[in-house]
Coordinates of C-alpha atoms in Angstrom, one line a residue:
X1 CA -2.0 -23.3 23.4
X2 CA 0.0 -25.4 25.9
X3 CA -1.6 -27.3 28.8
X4 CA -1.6 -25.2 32.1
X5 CA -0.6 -27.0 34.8
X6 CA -1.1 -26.9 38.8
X7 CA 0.2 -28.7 41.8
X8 CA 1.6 -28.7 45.4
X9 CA 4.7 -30.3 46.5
X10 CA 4.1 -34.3 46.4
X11 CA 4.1 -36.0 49.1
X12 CA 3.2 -33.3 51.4
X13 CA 0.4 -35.3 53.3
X14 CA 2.6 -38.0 53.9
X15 CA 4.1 -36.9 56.7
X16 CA 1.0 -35.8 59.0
X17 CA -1.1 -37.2 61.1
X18 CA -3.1 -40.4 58.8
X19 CA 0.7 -41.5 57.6
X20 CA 1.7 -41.2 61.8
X21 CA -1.8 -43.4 62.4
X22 CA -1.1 -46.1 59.7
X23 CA 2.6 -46.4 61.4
X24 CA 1.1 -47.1 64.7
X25 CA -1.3 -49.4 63.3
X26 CA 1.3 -51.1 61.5
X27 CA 3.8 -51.3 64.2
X28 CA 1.0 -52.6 66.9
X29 CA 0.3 -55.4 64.2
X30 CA 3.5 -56.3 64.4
X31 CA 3.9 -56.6 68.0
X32 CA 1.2 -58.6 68.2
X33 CA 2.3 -61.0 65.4
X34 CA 5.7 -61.5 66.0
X35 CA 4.9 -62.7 69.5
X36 CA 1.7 -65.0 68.2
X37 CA 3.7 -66.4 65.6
X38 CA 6.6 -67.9 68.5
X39 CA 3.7 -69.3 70.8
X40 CA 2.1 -70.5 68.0
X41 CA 5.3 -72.4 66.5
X42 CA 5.8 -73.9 69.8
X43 CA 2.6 -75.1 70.4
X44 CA 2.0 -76.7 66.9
X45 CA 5.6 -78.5 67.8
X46 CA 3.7 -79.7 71.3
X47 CA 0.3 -80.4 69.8
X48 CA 1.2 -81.7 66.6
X49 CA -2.4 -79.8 65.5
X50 CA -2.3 -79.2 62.3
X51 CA -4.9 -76.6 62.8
X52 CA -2.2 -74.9 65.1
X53 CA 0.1 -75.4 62.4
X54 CA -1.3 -73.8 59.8
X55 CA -2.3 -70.9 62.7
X56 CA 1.9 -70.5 63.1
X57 CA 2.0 -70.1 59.2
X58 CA -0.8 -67.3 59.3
X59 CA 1.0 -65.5 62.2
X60 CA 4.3 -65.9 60.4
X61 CA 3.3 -64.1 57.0
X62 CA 1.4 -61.5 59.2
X63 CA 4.4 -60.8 61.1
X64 CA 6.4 -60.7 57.4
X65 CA 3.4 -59.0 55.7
X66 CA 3.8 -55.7 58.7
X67 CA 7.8 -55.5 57.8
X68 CA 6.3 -55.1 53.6
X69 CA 3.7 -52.4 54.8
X70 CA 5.9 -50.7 56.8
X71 CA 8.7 -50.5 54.1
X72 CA 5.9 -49.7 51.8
X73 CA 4.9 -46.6 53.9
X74 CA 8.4 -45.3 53.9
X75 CA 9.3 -45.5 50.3
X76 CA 6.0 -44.0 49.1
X77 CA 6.4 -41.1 51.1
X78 CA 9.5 -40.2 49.1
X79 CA 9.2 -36.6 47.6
X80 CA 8.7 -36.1 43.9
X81 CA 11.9 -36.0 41.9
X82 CA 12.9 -35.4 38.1
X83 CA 12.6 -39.3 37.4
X84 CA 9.6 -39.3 39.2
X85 CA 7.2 -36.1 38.8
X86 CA 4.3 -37.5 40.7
X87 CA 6.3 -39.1 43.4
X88 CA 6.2 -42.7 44.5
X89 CA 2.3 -43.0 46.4
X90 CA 2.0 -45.8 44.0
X91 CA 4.8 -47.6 45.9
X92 CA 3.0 -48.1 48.4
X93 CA -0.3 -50.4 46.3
X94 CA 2.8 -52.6 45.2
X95 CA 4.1 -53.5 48.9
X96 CA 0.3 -53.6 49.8
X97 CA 0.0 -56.2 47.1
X98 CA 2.8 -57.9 47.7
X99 CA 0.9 -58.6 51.4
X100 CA -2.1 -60.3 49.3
X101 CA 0.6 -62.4 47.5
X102 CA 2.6 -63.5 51.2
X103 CA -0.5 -64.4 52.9
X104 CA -1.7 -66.8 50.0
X105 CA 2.0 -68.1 49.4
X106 CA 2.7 -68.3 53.2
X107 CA -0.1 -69.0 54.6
X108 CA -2.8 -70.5 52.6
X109 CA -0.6 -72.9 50.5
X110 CA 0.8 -74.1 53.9
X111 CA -2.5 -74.8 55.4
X112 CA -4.1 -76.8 52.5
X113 CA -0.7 -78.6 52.7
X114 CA -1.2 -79.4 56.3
X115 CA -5.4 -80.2 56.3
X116 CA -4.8 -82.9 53.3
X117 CA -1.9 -84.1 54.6
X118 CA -3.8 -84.9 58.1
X119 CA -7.1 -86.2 55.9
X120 CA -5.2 -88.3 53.9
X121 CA -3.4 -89.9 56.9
X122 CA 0.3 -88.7 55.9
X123 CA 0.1 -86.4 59.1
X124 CA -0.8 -87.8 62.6
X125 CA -1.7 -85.2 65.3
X126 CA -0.8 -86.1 68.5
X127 CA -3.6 -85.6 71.0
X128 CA -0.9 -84.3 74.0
X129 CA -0.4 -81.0 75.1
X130 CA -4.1 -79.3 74.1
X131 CA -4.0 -77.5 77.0
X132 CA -0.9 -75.6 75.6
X133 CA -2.8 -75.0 72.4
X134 CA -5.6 -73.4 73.9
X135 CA -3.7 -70.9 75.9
X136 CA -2.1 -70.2 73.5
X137 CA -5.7 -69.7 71.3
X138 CA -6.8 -67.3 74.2
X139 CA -3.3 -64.9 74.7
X140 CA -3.4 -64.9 70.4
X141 CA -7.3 -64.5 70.9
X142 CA -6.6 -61.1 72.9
X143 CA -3.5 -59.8 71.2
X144 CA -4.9 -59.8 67.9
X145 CA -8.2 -58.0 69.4
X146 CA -5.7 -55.4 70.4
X147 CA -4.4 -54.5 67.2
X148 CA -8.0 -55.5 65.7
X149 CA -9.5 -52.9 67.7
X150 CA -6.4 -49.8 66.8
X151 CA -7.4 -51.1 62.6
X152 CA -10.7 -50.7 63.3
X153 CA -10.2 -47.1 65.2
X154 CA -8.5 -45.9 62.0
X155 CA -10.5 -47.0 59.2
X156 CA -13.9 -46.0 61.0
X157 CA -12.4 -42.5 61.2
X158 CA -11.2 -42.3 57.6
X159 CA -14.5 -43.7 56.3
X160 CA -16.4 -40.8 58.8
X161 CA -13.8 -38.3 57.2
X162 CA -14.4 -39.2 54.0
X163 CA -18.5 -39.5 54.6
X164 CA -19.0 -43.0 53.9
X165 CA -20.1 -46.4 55.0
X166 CA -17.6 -48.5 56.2
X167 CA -17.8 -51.4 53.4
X168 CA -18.0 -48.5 50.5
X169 CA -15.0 -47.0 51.9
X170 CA -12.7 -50.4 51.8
X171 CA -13.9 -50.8 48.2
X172 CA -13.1 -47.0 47.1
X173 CA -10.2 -46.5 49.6
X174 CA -6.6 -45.3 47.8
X175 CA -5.3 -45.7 51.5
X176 CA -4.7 -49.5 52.0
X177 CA -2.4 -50.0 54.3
X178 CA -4.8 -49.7 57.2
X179 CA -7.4 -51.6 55.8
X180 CA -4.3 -54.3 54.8
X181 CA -4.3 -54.8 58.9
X182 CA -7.7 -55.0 59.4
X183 CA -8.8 -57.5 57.0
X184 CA -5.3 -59.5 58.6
X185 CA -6.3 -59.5 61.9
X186 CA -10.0 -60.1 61.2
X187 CA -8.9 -63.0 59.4
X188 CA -6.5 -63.7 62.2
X189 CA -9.2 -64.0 65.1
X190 CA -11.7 -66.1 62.8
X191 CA -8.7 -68.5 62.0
X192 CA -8.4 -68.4 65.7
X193 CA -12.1 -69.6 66.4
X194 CA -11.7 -72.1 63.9
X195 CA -8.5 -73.8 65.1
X196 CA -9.8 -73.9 68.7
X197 CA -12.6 -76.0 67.2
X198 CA -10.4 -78.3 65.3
X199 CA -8.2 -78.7 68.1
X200 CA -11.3 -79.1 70.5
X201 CA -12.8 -81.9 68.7
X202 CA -10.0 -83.3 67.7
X203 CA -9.8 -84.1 71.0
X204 CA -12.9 -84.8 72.1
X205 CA -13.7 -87.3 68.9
X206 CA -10.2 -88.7 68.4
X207 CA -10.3 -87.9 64.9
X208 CA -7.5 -86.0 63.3
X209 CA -10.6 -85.1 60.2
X210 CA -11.6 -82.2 62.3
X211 CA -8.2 -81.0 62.7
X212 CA -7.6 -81.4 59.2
X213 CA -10.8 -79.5 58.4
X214 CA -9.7 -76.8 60.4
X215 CA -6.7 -75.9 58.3
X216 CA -8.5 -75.9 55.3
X217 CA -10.7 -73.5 56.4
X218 CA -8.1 -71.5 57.6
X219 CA -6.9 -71.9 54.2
X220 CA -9.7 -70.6 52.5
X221 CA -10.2 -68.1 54.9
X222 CA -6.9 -66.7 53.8
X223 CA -7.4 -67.3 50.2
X224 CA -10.7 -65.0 50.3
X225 CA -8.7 -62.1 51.8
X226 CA -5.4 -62.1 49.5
X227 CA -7.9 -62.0 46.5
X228 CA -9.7 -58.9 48.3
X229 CA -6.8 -57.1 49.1
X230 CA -5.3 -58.6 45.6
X231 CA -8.8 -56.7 43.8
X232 CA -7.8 -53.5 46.3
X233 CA -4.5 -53.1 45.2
X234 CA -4.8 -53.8 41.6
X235 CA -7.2 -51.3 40.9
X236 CA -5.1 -48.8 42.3
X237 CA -1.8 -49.9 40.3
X238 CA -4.6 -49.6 37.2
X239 CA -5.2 -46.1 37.7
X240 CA -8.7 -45.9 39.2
X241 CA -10.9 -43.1 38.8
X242 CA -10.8 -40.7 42.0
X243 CA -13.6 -40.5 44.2
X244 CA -16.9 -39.9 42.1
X245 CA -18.2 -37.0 44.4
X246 CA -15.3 -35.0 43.3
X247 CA -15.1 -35.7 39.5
X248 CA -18.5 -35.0 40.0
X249 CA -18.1 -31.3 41.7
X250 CA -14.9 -30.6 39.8
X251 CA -16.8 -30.9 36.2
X252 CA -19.7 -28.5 38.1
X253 CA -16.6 -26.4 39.1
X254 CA -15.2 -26.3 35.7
X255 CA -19.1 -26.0 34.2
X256 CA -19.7 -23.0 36.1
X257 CA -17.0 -20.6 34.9
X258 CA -17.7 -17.8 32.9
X259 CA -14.8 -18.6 30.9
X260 CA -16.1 -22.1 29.7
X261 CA -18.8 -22.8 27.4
X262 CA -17.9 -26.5 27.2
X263 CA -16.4 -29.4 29.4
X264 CA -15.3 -31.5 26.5
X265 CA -13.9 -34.1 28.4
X266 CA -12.2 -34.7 32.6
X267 CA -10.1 -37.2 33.3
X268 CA -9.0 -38.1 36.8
X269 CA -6.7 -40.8 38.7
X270 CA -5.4 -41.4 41.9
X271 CA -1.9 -42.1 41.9
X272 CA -1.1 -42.4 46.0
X273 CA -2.5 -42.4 49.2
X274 CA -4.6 -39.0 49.2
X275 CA -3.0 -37.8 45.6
X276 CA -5.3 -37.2 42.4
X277 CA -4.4 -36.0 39.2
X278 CA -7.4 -34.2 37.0
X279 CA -7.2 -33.4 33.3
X280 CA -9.5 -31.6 31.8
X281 CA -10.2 -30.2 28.1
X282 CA -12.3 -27.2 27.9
X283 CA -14.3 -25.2 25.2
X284 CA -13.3 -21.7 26.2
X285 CA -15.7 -18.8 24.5
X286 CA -14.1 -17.4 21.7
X287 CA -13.9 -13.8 22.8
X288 CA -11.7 -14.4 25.8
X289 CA -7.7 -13.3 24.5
X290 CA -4.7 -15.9 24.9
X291 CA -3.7 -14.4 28.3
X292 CA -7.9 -14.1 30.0
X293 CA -7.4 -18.0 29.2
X294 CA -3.8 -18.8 30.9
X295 CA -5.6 -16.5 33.7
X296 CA -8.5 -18.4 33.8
X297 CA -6.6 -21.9 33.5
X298 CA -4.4 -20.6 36.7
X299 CA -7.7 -19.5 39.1
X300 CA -9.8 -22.3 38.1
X301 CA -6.7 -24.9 38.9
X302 CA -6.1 -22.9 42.3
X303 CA -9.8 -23.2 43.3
X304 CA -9.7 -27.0 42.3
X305 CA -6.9 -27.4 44.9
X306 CA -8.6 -25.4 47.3
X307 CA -12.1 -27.1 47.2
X308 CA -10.1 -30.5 47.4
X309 CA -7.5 -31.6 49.7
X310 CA -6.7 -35.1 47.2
X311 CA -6.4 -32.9 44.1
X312 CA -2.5 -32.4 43.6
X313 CA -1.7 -31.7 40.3
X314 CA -4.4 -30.1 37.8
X315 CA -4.0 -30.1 33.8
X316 CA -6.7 -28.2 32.0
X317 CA -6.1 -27.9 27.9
X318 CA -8.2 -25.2 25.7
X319 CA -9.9 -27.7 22.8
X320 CA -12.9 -27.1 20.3
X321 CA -15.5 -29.2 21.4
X322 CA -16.1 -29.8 17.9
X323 CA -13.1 -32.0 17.0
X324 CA -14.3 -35.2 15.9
X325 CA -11.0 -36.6 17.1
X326 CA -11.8 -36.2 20.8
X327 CA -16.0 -36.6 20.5
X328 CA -14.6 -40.3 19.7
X329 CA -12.3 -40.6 22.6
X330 CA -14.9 -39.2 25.5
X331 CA -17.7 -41.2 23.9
X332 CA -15.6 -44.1 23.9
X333 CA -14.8 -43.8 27.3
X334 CA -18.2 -42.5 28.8
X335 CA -20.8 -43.7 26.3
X336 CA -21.8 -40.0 25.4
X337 CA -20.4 -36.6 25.4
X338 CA -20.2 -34.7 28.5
X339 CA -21.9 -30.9 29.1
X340 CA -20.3 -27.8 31.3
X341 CA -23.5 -28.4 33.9
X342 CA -23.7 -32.2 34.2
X343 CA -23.2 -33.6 37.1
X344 CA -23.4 -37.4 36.4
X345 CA -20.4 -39.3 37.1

């Protein structure tokens, strides 16, 4: 018997309210940016810091890395098409990753340029104009707490919506645009903090070291996020697992029909922002008739979809749970079999 098969129109979350927050998250990040990223440009050329410098850099790929999340937001909200059956949410992780890439290539690389090249004595800071620097610090200071504040507003609602702790909710995320901005401008105010303090002893020691020192912090301070988002991103492009509280009530679901005497195997992956895909093979009892099973493969899909807002499209296929073929491939992948009434994930 063919695979029966469920699903809503793709893409049909993409256009409410979370993809209307992460615009306005994104868009405020830029704002903020592209207007730090001039007064930072123009006080590196006044300061000659190369902790301002590498400051300009880190504004300039933020401002670059917004236009990448905002096109990334648009193209994955495309609809699903024949070329494309499950739609394009994975667009979006390779935009999103692209981000990790810019602010390593733009920004780190550029600030380990400038720290050795002011520790090694190729670079000279000038000591004029540090007042210009640090008003400049203090208006970047406050406009990145503005969009720091809007990325922390939306991804301390999602991870209330979605019942967990803020840190577990970053690492499990399939939305990662928004958290994209947050880690950015949380980088952006530390680098911030740090530069001041190269600039400030800079000039109160004379020495360019401390300057120096400050952009290769800065550096590694952006190194440390493009590898988080980097891990983010990639395990989405992977196809990770969806959350494990669903797998986990969607094999109870599946374990609790009348219909099934065995879940031989569920399979599940999140392919977009707020899209899973489950696949299931079940032992149906023997007595049920070809059409009590399409039924049951058409309910149980429904109530799937019902229970779970993320669940898009549902595949369940009626197996033996006997078939040495497939005990291999579920013990492979789990370790064990699995049973209609376990809920371990």
């Amino acid at each position: 018997m063919a695979a029966q098969s469920g699903g809503r129109t793709a893409g049909r979350r993409d256009g409410g309210g979370p993809q209307d927050e992460s615009l306005l998250t994104v868009a405020l990040a830029f704002a903020a940016n592209l207007g730090i990223a001039i007064a930072k440009v123009v006080a590196a050329l006044i300061t000659g810091s190369a902790s301002m410098a590498a400051e300009a850099a880190h504004s300039i790929a933020d401002t670059f890395n917004e236009v990448l999340l905002l096109v990334g937001l648009r193209r994955s909200g495309r609809p699903a098409d024949r070329r494309h059956p499950l739609g394009h949410g994975k667009e979006r992780y390779i935009w999103t990753l692209l981000v990790a890439v810019a602010i390593f290539g733009m920004g780190a690389l550029f600030s380990y340029y400038q720290g050795i090249e002011t520790l090694t004595g190729h670079r000279r800071a000038a000591e004029t104009g540090a007042i210009v620097g640090y008003l400049v610090l203090a208006v970047a200071f406050v406009l990145e707490a503005v969009s720091w504040q809007q990325a922390v507003r939306q991804v301390r609602a999602a991870a209330r919506a979605e019942d967990l702790p803020l840190r577990a909710y970053i690492r499990r995320t399939d939305e990662p645009t928004s958290v994209s901005v947050l880690l950015e401008d949380s980088a952006a105010l530390v680098g911030l903090v740090i530069a001041f303090g190269g600039l400030g002893l800079h000039q109160l020691t004379g020495s360019a070291i401390w300057d120096g020192v400050g952009s290769l912090l800065i550096g590694v301070l952006l190194t440390a996020v493009a590898l988080l988002l980097g891990r983010i991103n990639l395990n989405l492009l992977t196809g990770s697992q969806a959350d494990p509280r669903i797998v986990a009530d969607v094999r109870a679901r599946l374990g609790r029909a009348d219909e099934v005497e065995w879940v031989v195997d569920i399979v599940t992956v999140t392919f977009g922002a707020d899209r899973v895909l489950v696949c299931a093979r079940l032992d149906f009892r023997d007595s049920l008739t070809a059409a009590e099973v399409e039924r049951a493969c058409v309910r149980m899909a429904r109530e799937l979809r019902d229970a779970h807002k993320e669940i898009d499209e549902v595949f369940l296929e009626p197996v033996p749970r006997d078939d040495p073929e497939l005990r291999e491939r579920v013990i492979a992948r789990y370790g064990r079999t699995l049973r209609p009434r376990d809920s371990e994930t």
